[in-house]
Each structure stands twice: as C-alpha cells, then as structure tokens.
PDB file of C-alpha atoms in Angstrom:
ATOM      1  CA  MET A   1      99.970  70.272  62.415  1.00 66.00           C
ATOM      2  CA  LEU A   2      98.388  72.900  60.151  1.00 65.00           C
ATOM      3  CA  LEU A   3      95.510  73.497  62.567  1.00 67.00           C
ATOM      4  CA  THR A   4      97.928  73.697  65.485  1.00 74.00           C
ATOM      5  CA  ALA A   5     100.032  76.273  63.646  1.00 75.00           C
ATOM      6  CA  LEU A   6      96.923  78.292  62.781  1.00 71.00           C
ATOM      7  CA  GLU A   7      95.732  78.063  66.376  1.00 78.00           C
ATOM      8  CA  PHE A   8      98.980  79.532  67.682  1.00 85.00           C
ATOM      9  CA  LEU A   9      98.819  82.220  64.993  1.00 80.00           C
ATOM     10  CA  GLY A  10      95.362  83.080  66.283  1.00 80.00           C
ATOM     11  CA  LEU A  11      96.614  83.137  69.862  1.00 90.00           C
ATOM     12  CA  VAL A  12      99.375  85.558  68.904  1.00 90.00           C
ATOM     13  CA  ALA A  13      96.929  87.790  67.027  1.00 84.00           C
ATOM     14  CA  PHE A  14      94.377  87.845  69.858  1.00 90.00           C
ATOM     15  CA  ALA A  15      97.062  88.439  72.487  1.00 93.00           C
ATOM     16  CA  ALA A  16      98.490  91.293  70.389  1.00 90.00           C
ATOM     17  CA  SER A  17      95.086  92.925  69.910  1.00 87.00           C
ATOM     18  CA  GLY A  18      94.333  92.668  73.615  1.00 91.00           C
ATOM     19  CA  ALA A  19      97.725  94.033  74.588  1.00 93.00           C
ATOM     20  CA  LEU A  20      97.384  96.953  72.155  1.00 90.00           C
ATOM     21  CA  ALA A  21      93.981  97.813  73.619  1.00 89.00           C
ATOM     22  CA  ALA A  22      95.483  97.689  77.113  1.00 93.00           C
ATOM     23  CA  VAL A  23      98.383  99.961  76.066  1.00 93.00           C
ATOM     24  CA  ARG A  24      95.903 102.481  74.659  1.00 90.00           C
ATOM     25  CA  ALA A  25      94.018 102.340  77.970  1.00 93.00           C
ATOM     26  CA  ARG A  26      97.287 103.249  79.775  1.00 93.00           C
ATOM     27  CA  LEU A  27      97.555 100.013  81.782  1.00 96.00           C
ATOM     28  CA  ASP A  28     100.882  99.008  83.318  1.00 96.00           C
ATOM     29  CA  VAL A  29     102.907  96.043  82.077  1.00 97.00           C
ATOM     30  CA  PHE A  30     101.070  93.579  84.335  1.00 97.00           C
ATOM     31  CA  GLY A  31      97.710  94.842  83.109  1.00 96.00           C
ATOM     32  CA  VAL A  32      98.838  94.571  79.500  1.00 96.00           C
ATOM     33  CA  VAL A  33      99.869  90.943  79.985  1.00 97.00           C
ATOM     34  CA  VAL A  34      96.633  90.068  81.816  1.00 96.00           C
ATOM     35  CA  VAL A  35      94.450  91.617  79.113  1.00 96.00           C
ATOM     36  CA  GLY A  36      96.530  89.952  76.386  1.00 95.00           C
ATOM     37  CA  LEU A  37      96.162  86.546  78.059  1.00 96.00           C
ATOM     38  CA  THR A  38      92.451  87.056  78.632  1.00 95.00           C
ATOM     39  CA  THR A  39      91.819  88.051  75.023  1.00 93.00           C
ATOM     40  CA  ALA A  40      93.724  85.078  73.621  1.00 94.00           C
ATOM     41  CA  LEU A  41      92.585  82.374  76.041  1.00 95.00           C
ATOM     42  CA  GLY A  42      89.197  83.592  77.257  1.00 94.00           C
ATOM     43  CA  GLY A  43      87.117  82.028  74.507  1.00 93.00           C
ATOM     44  CA  GLY A  44      88.784  78.626  74.851  1.00 92.00           C
ATOM     45  CA  ILE A  45      88.391  78.647  78.626  1.00 94.00           C
ATOM     46  CA  ILE A  46      84.672  79.461  78.334  1.00 94.00           C
ATOM     47  CA  ARG A  47      84.309  76.669  75.759  1.00 93.00           C
ATOM     48  CA  ASP A  48      86.014  74.110  78.000  1.00 93.00           C
ATOM     49  CA  VAL A  49      83.935  75.132  81.018  1.00 94.00           C
ATOM     50  CA  LEU A  50      80.734  74.715  78.996  1.00 93.00           C
ATOM     51  CA  LEU A  51      81.898  71.268  77.848  1.00 92.00           C
ATOM     52  CA  GLY A  52      82.965  70.186  81.332  1.00 91.00           C
ATOM     53  CA  ILE A  53      86.682  70.010  80.509  1.00 89.00           C
ATOM     54  CA  HIS A  54      88.516  70.687  83.780  1.00 88.00           C
ATOM     55  CA  PRO A  55      91.007  72.229  84.024  1.00 90.00           C
ATOM     56  CA  PRO A  56      90.699  74.034  80.665  1.00 91.00           C
ATOM     57  CA  THR A  57      93.136  72.968  77.966  1.00 86.00           C
ATOM     58  CA  SER A  58      95.016  76.266  77.878  1.00 87.00           C
ATOM     59  CA  LEU A  59      95.712  76.031  81.615  1.00 88.00           C
ATOM     60  CA  ARG A  60      97.094  72.502  81.316  1.00 90.00           C
ATOM     61  CA  ASN A  61      99.538  73.232  78.487  1.00 88.00           C
ATOM     62  CA  TRP A  62     102.150  75.843  79.340  1.00 91.00           C
ATOM     63  CA  PRO A  63     102.995  76.805  75.700  1.00 92.00           C
ATOM     64  CA  TYR A  64      99.593  78.496  75.384  1.00 92.00           C
ATOM     65  CA  LEU A  65     100.285  80.761  78.338  1.00 94.00           C
ATOM     66  CA  ALA A  66     103.924  81.328  77.352  1.00 95.00           C
ATOM     67  CA  VAL A  67     103.177  82.338  73.760  1.00 95.00           C
ATOM     68  CA  CYS A  68     100.433  84.767  74.816  1.00 95.00           C
ATOM     69  CA  ALA A  69     102.492  86.296  77.637  1.00 96.00           C
ATOM     70  CA  VAL A  70     105.551  86.802  75.410  1.00 97.00           C
ATOM     71  CA  THR A  71     103.375  88.339  72.703  1.00 95.00           C
ATOM     72  CA  ALA A  72     101.870  90.784  75.191  1.00 96.00           C
ATOM     73  CA  LEU A  73     105.327  91.762  76.472  1.00 97.00           C
ATOM     74  CA  VAL A  74     106.592  92.324  72.931  1.00 96.00           C
ATOM     75  CA  VAL A  75     103.598  94.537  72.194  1.00 94.00           C
ATOM     76  CA  PHE A  76     104.192  96.474  75.420  1.00 95.00           C
ATOM     77  CA  ALA A  77     107.825  97.084  74.464  1.00 95.00           C
ATOM     78  CA  PHE A  78     107.275  97.818  70.758  1.00 93.00           C
ATOM     79  CA  HIS A  79     103.668  99.009  70.585  1.00 90.00           C
ATOM     80  CA  PRO A  80     104.354 101.915  68.163  1.00 90.00           C
ATOM     81  CA  GLN A  81     105.825  99.493  65.616  1.00 90.00           C
ATOM     82  CA  VAL A  82     103.104  96.870  66.168  1.00 85.00           C
ATOM     83  CA  ALA A  83     100.374  99.490  65.768  1.00 83.00           C
ATOM     84  CA  ARG A  84     101.692 100.200  62.253  1.00 86.00           C
ATOM     85  CA  LEU A  85     101.043  96.551  61.310  1.00 83.00           C
ATOM     86  CA  ARG A  86      97.294  97.059  61.712  1.00 81.00           C
ATOM     87  CA  HIS A  87      96.300  95.217  58.525  1.00 83.00           C
ATOM     88  CA  ALA A  88      98.513  92.230  59.313  1.00 81.00           C
ATOM     89  CA  VAL A  89      97.106  92.036  62.858  1.00 80.00           C
ATOM     90  CA  LEU A  90      93.535  92.196  61.528  1.00 83.00           C
ATOM     91  CA  LEU A  91      94.245  89.402  59.045  1.00 84.00           C
ATOM     92  CA  ALA A  92      95.807  87.228  61.730  1.00 80.00           C
ATOM     93  CA  ASP A  93      92.845  88.024  63.989  1.00 83.00           C
ATOM     94  CA  ALA A  94      90.488  86.822  61.249  1.00 88.00           C
ATOM     95  CA  VAL A  95      92.459  83.574  60.970  1.00 85.00           C
ATOM     96  CA  GLY A  96      92.287  83.115  64.734  1.00 85.00           C
ATOM     97  CA  LEU A  97      88.546  83.739  64.727  1.00 91.00           C
ATOM     98  CA  GLY A  98      88.040  81.136  62.017  1.00 91.00           C
ATOM     99  CA  VAL A  99      90.233  78.526  63.661  1.00 89.00           C
ATOM    100  CA  PHE A 100      88.810  78.951  67.158  1.00 91.00           C
ATOM    101  CA  ALA A 101      85.175  79.067  66.049  1.00 94.00           C
ATOM    102  CA  THR A 102      85.407  75.970  63.843  1.00 93.00           C
ATOM    103  CA  ALA A 103      87.700  73.977  66.126  1.00 89.00           C
ATOM    104  CA  GLY A 104      85.446  74.796  69.074  1.00 92.00           C
ATOM    105  CA  THR A 105      82.402  73.564  67.164  1.00 95.00           C
ATOM    106  CA  THR A 106      84.194  70.350  66.197  1.00 91.00           C
ATOM    107  CA  LEU A 107      85.261  69.734  69.789  1.00 90.00           C
ATOM    108  CA  ALA A 108      81.710  70.315  71.021  1.00 94.00           C
ATOM    109  CA  LEU A 109      80.248  67.915  68.450  1.00 94.00           C
ATOM    110  CA  ASN A 110      82.828  65.267  69.356  1.00 91.00           C
ATOM    111  CA  ALA A 111      81.896  65.736  73.016  1.00 91.00           C
ATOM    112  CA  GLY A 112      78.284  64.859  72.209  1.00 92.00           C
ATOM    113  CA  ALA A 113      76.750  68.338  72.117  1.00 93.00           C
ATOM    114  CA  THR A 114      73.732  68.915  69.890  1.00 94.00           C
ATOM    115  CA  GLY A 115      74.294  70.832  66.677  1.00 94.00           C
ATOM    116  CA  TYR A 116      72.567  73.919  68.058  1.00 94.00           C
ATOM    117  CA  ALA A 117      74.664  73.922  71.214  1.00 96.00           C
ATOM    118  CA  ALA A 118      77.865  73.141  69.321  1.00 96.00           C
ATOM    119  CA  CYS A 119      77.382  76.141  67.025  1.00 97.00           C
ATOM    120  CA  LEU A 120      76.850  78.489  69.953  1.00 96.00           C
ATOM    121  CA  ILE A 121      79.869  77.062  71.774  1.00 96.00           C
ATOM    122  CA  GLY A 122      81.976  77.405  68.635  1.00 95.00           C
ATOM    123  CA  MET A 123      80.941  81.013  68.167  1.00 96.00           C
ATOM    124  CA  THR A 124      81.714  81.713  71.823  1.00 95.00           C
ATOM    125  CA  SER A 125      85.168  80.177  71.390  1.00 94.00           C
ATOM    126  CA  GLY A 126      85.905  82.757  68.719  1.00 94.00           C
ATOM    127  CA  ILE A 127      84.439  85.883  70.290  1.00 94.00           C
ATOM    128  CA  GLY A 128      84.601  85.194  74.037  1.00 94.00           C
ATOM    129  CA  GLY A 129      88.099  86.514  74.649  1.00 92.00           C
ATOM    130  CA  GLY A 130      87.451  89.798  72.881  1.00 90.00           C
ATOM    131  CA  ALA A 131      84.210  90.328  74.788  1.00 92.00           C
ATOM    132  CA  VAL A 132      85.960  89.765  78.124  1.00 93.00           C
ATOM    133  CA  ARG A 133      88.761  92.127  77.046  1.00 92.00           C
ATOM    134  CA  ASP A 134      86.294  94.928  76.359  1.00 91.00           C
ATOM    135  CA  LEU A 135      84.540  94.363  79.682  1.00 93.00           C
ATOM    136  CA  LEU A 136      87.875  94.551  81.524  1.00 94.00           C
ATOM    137  CA  LEU A 137      88.558  97.850  79.779  1.00 93.00           C
ATOM    138  CA  ARG A 138      85.058  99.124  80.662  1.00 90.00           C
ATOM    139  CA  GLU A 139      83.836  99.199  77.076  1.00 89.00           C
ATOM    140  CA  ILE A 140      80.761  97.789  75.374  1.00 85.00           C
ATOM    141  CA  PRO A 141      82.005  94.595  73.642  1.00 85.00           C
ATOM    142  CA  LEU A 142      82.874  95.291  70.016  1.00 79.00           C
ATOM    143  CA  VAL A 143      80.826  92.301  68.810  1.00 82.00           C
ATOM    144  CA  LEU A 144      77.681  93.967  70.206  1.00 81.00           C
ATOM    145  CA  ARG A 145      78.291  97.347  68.619  1.00 74.00           C
ATOM    146  CA  LYS A 146      78.871  97.304  64.887  1.00 69.00           C
ATOM    147  CA  GLU A 147      81.350  94.936  63.280  1.00 74.00           C
ATOM    148  CA  ILE A 148      80.266  91.714  61.547  1.00 87.00           C
ATOM    149  CA  TYR A 149      82.351  89.486  63.808  1.00 90.00           C
ATOM    150  CA  ALA A 150      80.093  87.140  65.723  1.00 91.00           C
ATOM    151  CA  MET A 151      78.020  86.383  62.609  1.00 93.00           C
ATOM    152  CA  ALA A 152      81.163  85.355  60.733  1.00 94.00           C
ATOM    153  CA  ALA A 153      82.063  82.967  63.563  1.00 95.00           C
ATOM    154  CA  LEU A 154      78.527  81.578  63.692  1.00 95.00           C
ATOM    155  CA  THR A 155      78.523  81.016  59.930  1.00 96.00           C
ATOM    156  CA  GLY A 156      81.698  78.949  60.197  1.00 96.00           C
ATOM    157  CA  ALA A 157      80.239  76.989  63.092  1.00 97.00           C
ATOM    158  CA  VAL A 158      77.109  76.174  61.062  1.00 97.00           C
ATOM    159  CA  CYS A 159      79.319  75.004  58.171  1.00 97.00           C
ATOM    160  CA  VAL A 160      81.086  72.610  60.541  1.00 96.00           C
ATOM    161  CA  TRP A 161      77.755  71.322  61.816  1.00 97.00           C
ATOM    162  CA  ALA A 162      76.514  70.751  58.244  1.00 96.00           C
ATOM    163  CA  GLY A 163      79.691  68.918  57.282  1.00 96.00           C
ATOM    164  CA  HIS A 164      79.452  66.768  60.400  1.00 94.00           C
ATOM    165  CA  ALA A 165      75.827  65.908  59.611  1.00 94.00           C
ATOM    166  CA  LEU A 166      76.838  64.872  56.072  1.00 95.00           C
ATOM    167  CA  ASN A 167      79.689  62.705  57.444  1.00 94.00           C
ATOM    168  CA  LEU A 168      82.321  64.611  55.473  1.00 94.00           C
ATOM    169  CA  PRO A 169      86.016  64.332  56.487  1.00 92.00           C
ATOM    170  CA  ALA A 170      86.447  66.255  59.737  1.00 85.00           C
ATOM    171  CA  GLY A 171      89.782  67.850  58.818  1.00 84.00           C
ATOM    172  CA  ALA A 172      88.555  69.145  55.478  1.00 89.00           C
ATOM    173  CA  VAL A 173      85.319  70.443  57.021  1.00 92.00           C
ATOM    174  CA  THR A 174      87.110  72.304  59.820  1.00 88.00           C
ATOM    175  CA  THR A 175      89.682  73.838  57.464  1.00 88.00           C
ATOM    176  CA  GLY A 176      87.119  74.786  54.836  1.00 93.00           C
ATOM    177  CA  SER A 177      84.811  76.323  57.417  1.00 95.00           C
ATOM    178  CA  ALA A 178      87.691  78.342  58.864  1.00 92.00           C
ATOM    179  CA  VAL A 179      88.407  79.676  55.368  1.00 93.00           C
ATOM    180  CA  VAL A 180      84.755  80.752  55.106  1.00 96.00           C
ATOM    181  CA  VAL A 181      85.051  82.704  58.371  1.00 95.00           C
ATOM    182  CA  VAL A 182      88.268  84.395  57.278  1.00 93.00           C
ATOM    183  CA  ALA A 183      86.763  85.279  53.886  1.00 95.00           C
ATOM    184  CA  ILE A 184      83.675  86.843  55.470  1.00 95.00           C
ATOM    185  CA  ARG A 185      85.753  88.777  57.992  1.00 92.00           C
ATOM    186  CA  VAL A 186      88.222  90.085  55.394  1.00 93.00           C
ATOM    187  CA  LEU A 187      85.419  91.019  52.993  1.00 94.00           C
ATOM    188  CA  THR A 188      83.536  92.973  55.637  1.00 92.00           C
ATOM    189  CA  LEU A 189      86.699  94.816  56.668  1.00 89.00           C
ATOM    190  CA  TRP A 190      87.554  95.608  53.062  1.00 89.00           C
ATOM    191  CA  ARG A 191      84.054  96.833  52.211  1.00 88.00           C
ATOM    192  CA  HIS A 192      83.532  98.491  55.622  1.00 85.00           C
ATOM    193  CA  TRP A 193      80.301  96.570  56.184  1.00 86.00           C
ATOM    194  CA  ASN A 194      78.705  96.758  59.600  1.00 83.00           C
ATOM    195  CA  ALA A 195      75.637  95.245  61.172  1.00 80.00           C
ATOM    196  CA  PRO A 196      72.560  97.510  61.160  1.00 81.00           C
ATOM    197  CA  VAL A 197      72.161  99.830  64.119  1.00 79.00           C
ATOM    198  CA  ALA A 198      68.803 101.139  65.307  1.00 78.00           C
ATOM    199  CA  ARG A 199      68.203 104.830  64.802  1.00 79.00           C
ATOM    200  CA  PRO A 200      67.985 106.863  67.998  1.00 77.00           C
ATOM    201  CA  PRO A 201      64.434 107.916  68.898  1.00 75.00           C
ATOM    202  CA  GLU A 202      63.518 111.359  67.680  1.00 69.00           C
ATOM    203  CA  GLU A 203      63.183 113.952  70.396  1.00 53.00           C
ATOM    204  CA  ARG A 204      59.868 115.733  70.303  1.00 55.00           C
ATOM    205  CA  SER A 205      59.607 119.250  71.581  1.00 50.00           C
ATOM    206  CA  LEU A 206      56.896 119.885  74.118  1.00 49.00           C
TER     207      LEU A 206
END
C-alpha cells in the first residue's frame, strides 16, 4: 500500500511537471494533457515494452490515466498557483523518480532480466517520461544537459540489484533504495550540484 501511494504521488508530480512545461510552451488544453500523461506514464510504458508486458500496465488500469489527466487539467486551470509550489513539486518529483526507478528494477529482476539490464530498465522507468516530454517540446532532454537526475536513478537501481543479489527482503530493499534516490536528488538540488559539462572549444583567430 505504501509503494502504491508513493507511485501515485510520483504520477501526480510527473504529470504536474509535464503540464507546467506545456503551459509555459503555450500549448492548448489538449496539448497540456497529452504532455502531462506522457511525462507521467512514458517511463513505465517504455519499461513494460522492454520487458514484453503487453499492453503496458498503465494502459490496462484506468486510474493511472485518470489521475494523470485530472492533474494536468488542474495545472492548466491553476498554473500560477501551482508554479508557486515549486519546491513541493520538486520534492514530489524526487519521490516519483525514486519509486519508479527502484520499482522498475525490481519488476525487471522478477521478470528474469540480468542485473545489468534490470538497472538500465529501472533507470529508464524513472527518466523516460521526462525525456519524452522534452522531445515533444523540442528541447534537449534535461537529463542530458546538467542536472544529476539519471545518475540518482541509476544509483537506486544498483542498490536494488545489490539487495536482490544478497537475498534481502524485497520490500525493504525497494523502499530503502527509493530513499537513497530521493536523498541524492534533494541534496543535489539543495547544493546546486550539476554534472560536469565540457568547455566549448576555444576559437583561434586566423
């Protein structure tokens, strides 16, 4: 029940972040809902496709779609107020990242994937929706630009893999690994840490 509640919290956070990005890009209400749905559900759909789960879980259970669509509509209607809750949205987004990355890794391991593949699938579960959102909005995906986002998800996925290899209780491993992801994400936001970026080549005068 706790993981389910956290998963829906993550869905709401991802849908809200996607909808806010769509509002800033001046999309209409349909576009806002589509981008919100894509941001929230994209990672899980990619995960299920990679694992051969057809149709994807989020398309078989209507509450996933309903919660994300309602969230996007609320953001469209009250986006000035939602934008003021930036810190709360970022915290919820961190929780969603942790839950999706670790739950995705656990699902992949239970489906028989190797540890290496399971970690990559888990990371993709966490970051896939945001990457698709940025592509829809014609932007370079945020995870490829600066923020320590994908590495936090991958760290949580590796923790799940290690716990699985040591035969530790699955629930405790998934929850603990999600906490690690959230802690890394919150710490990097608080300290304004970013991944290194290559310096542009110096222009030489002829």
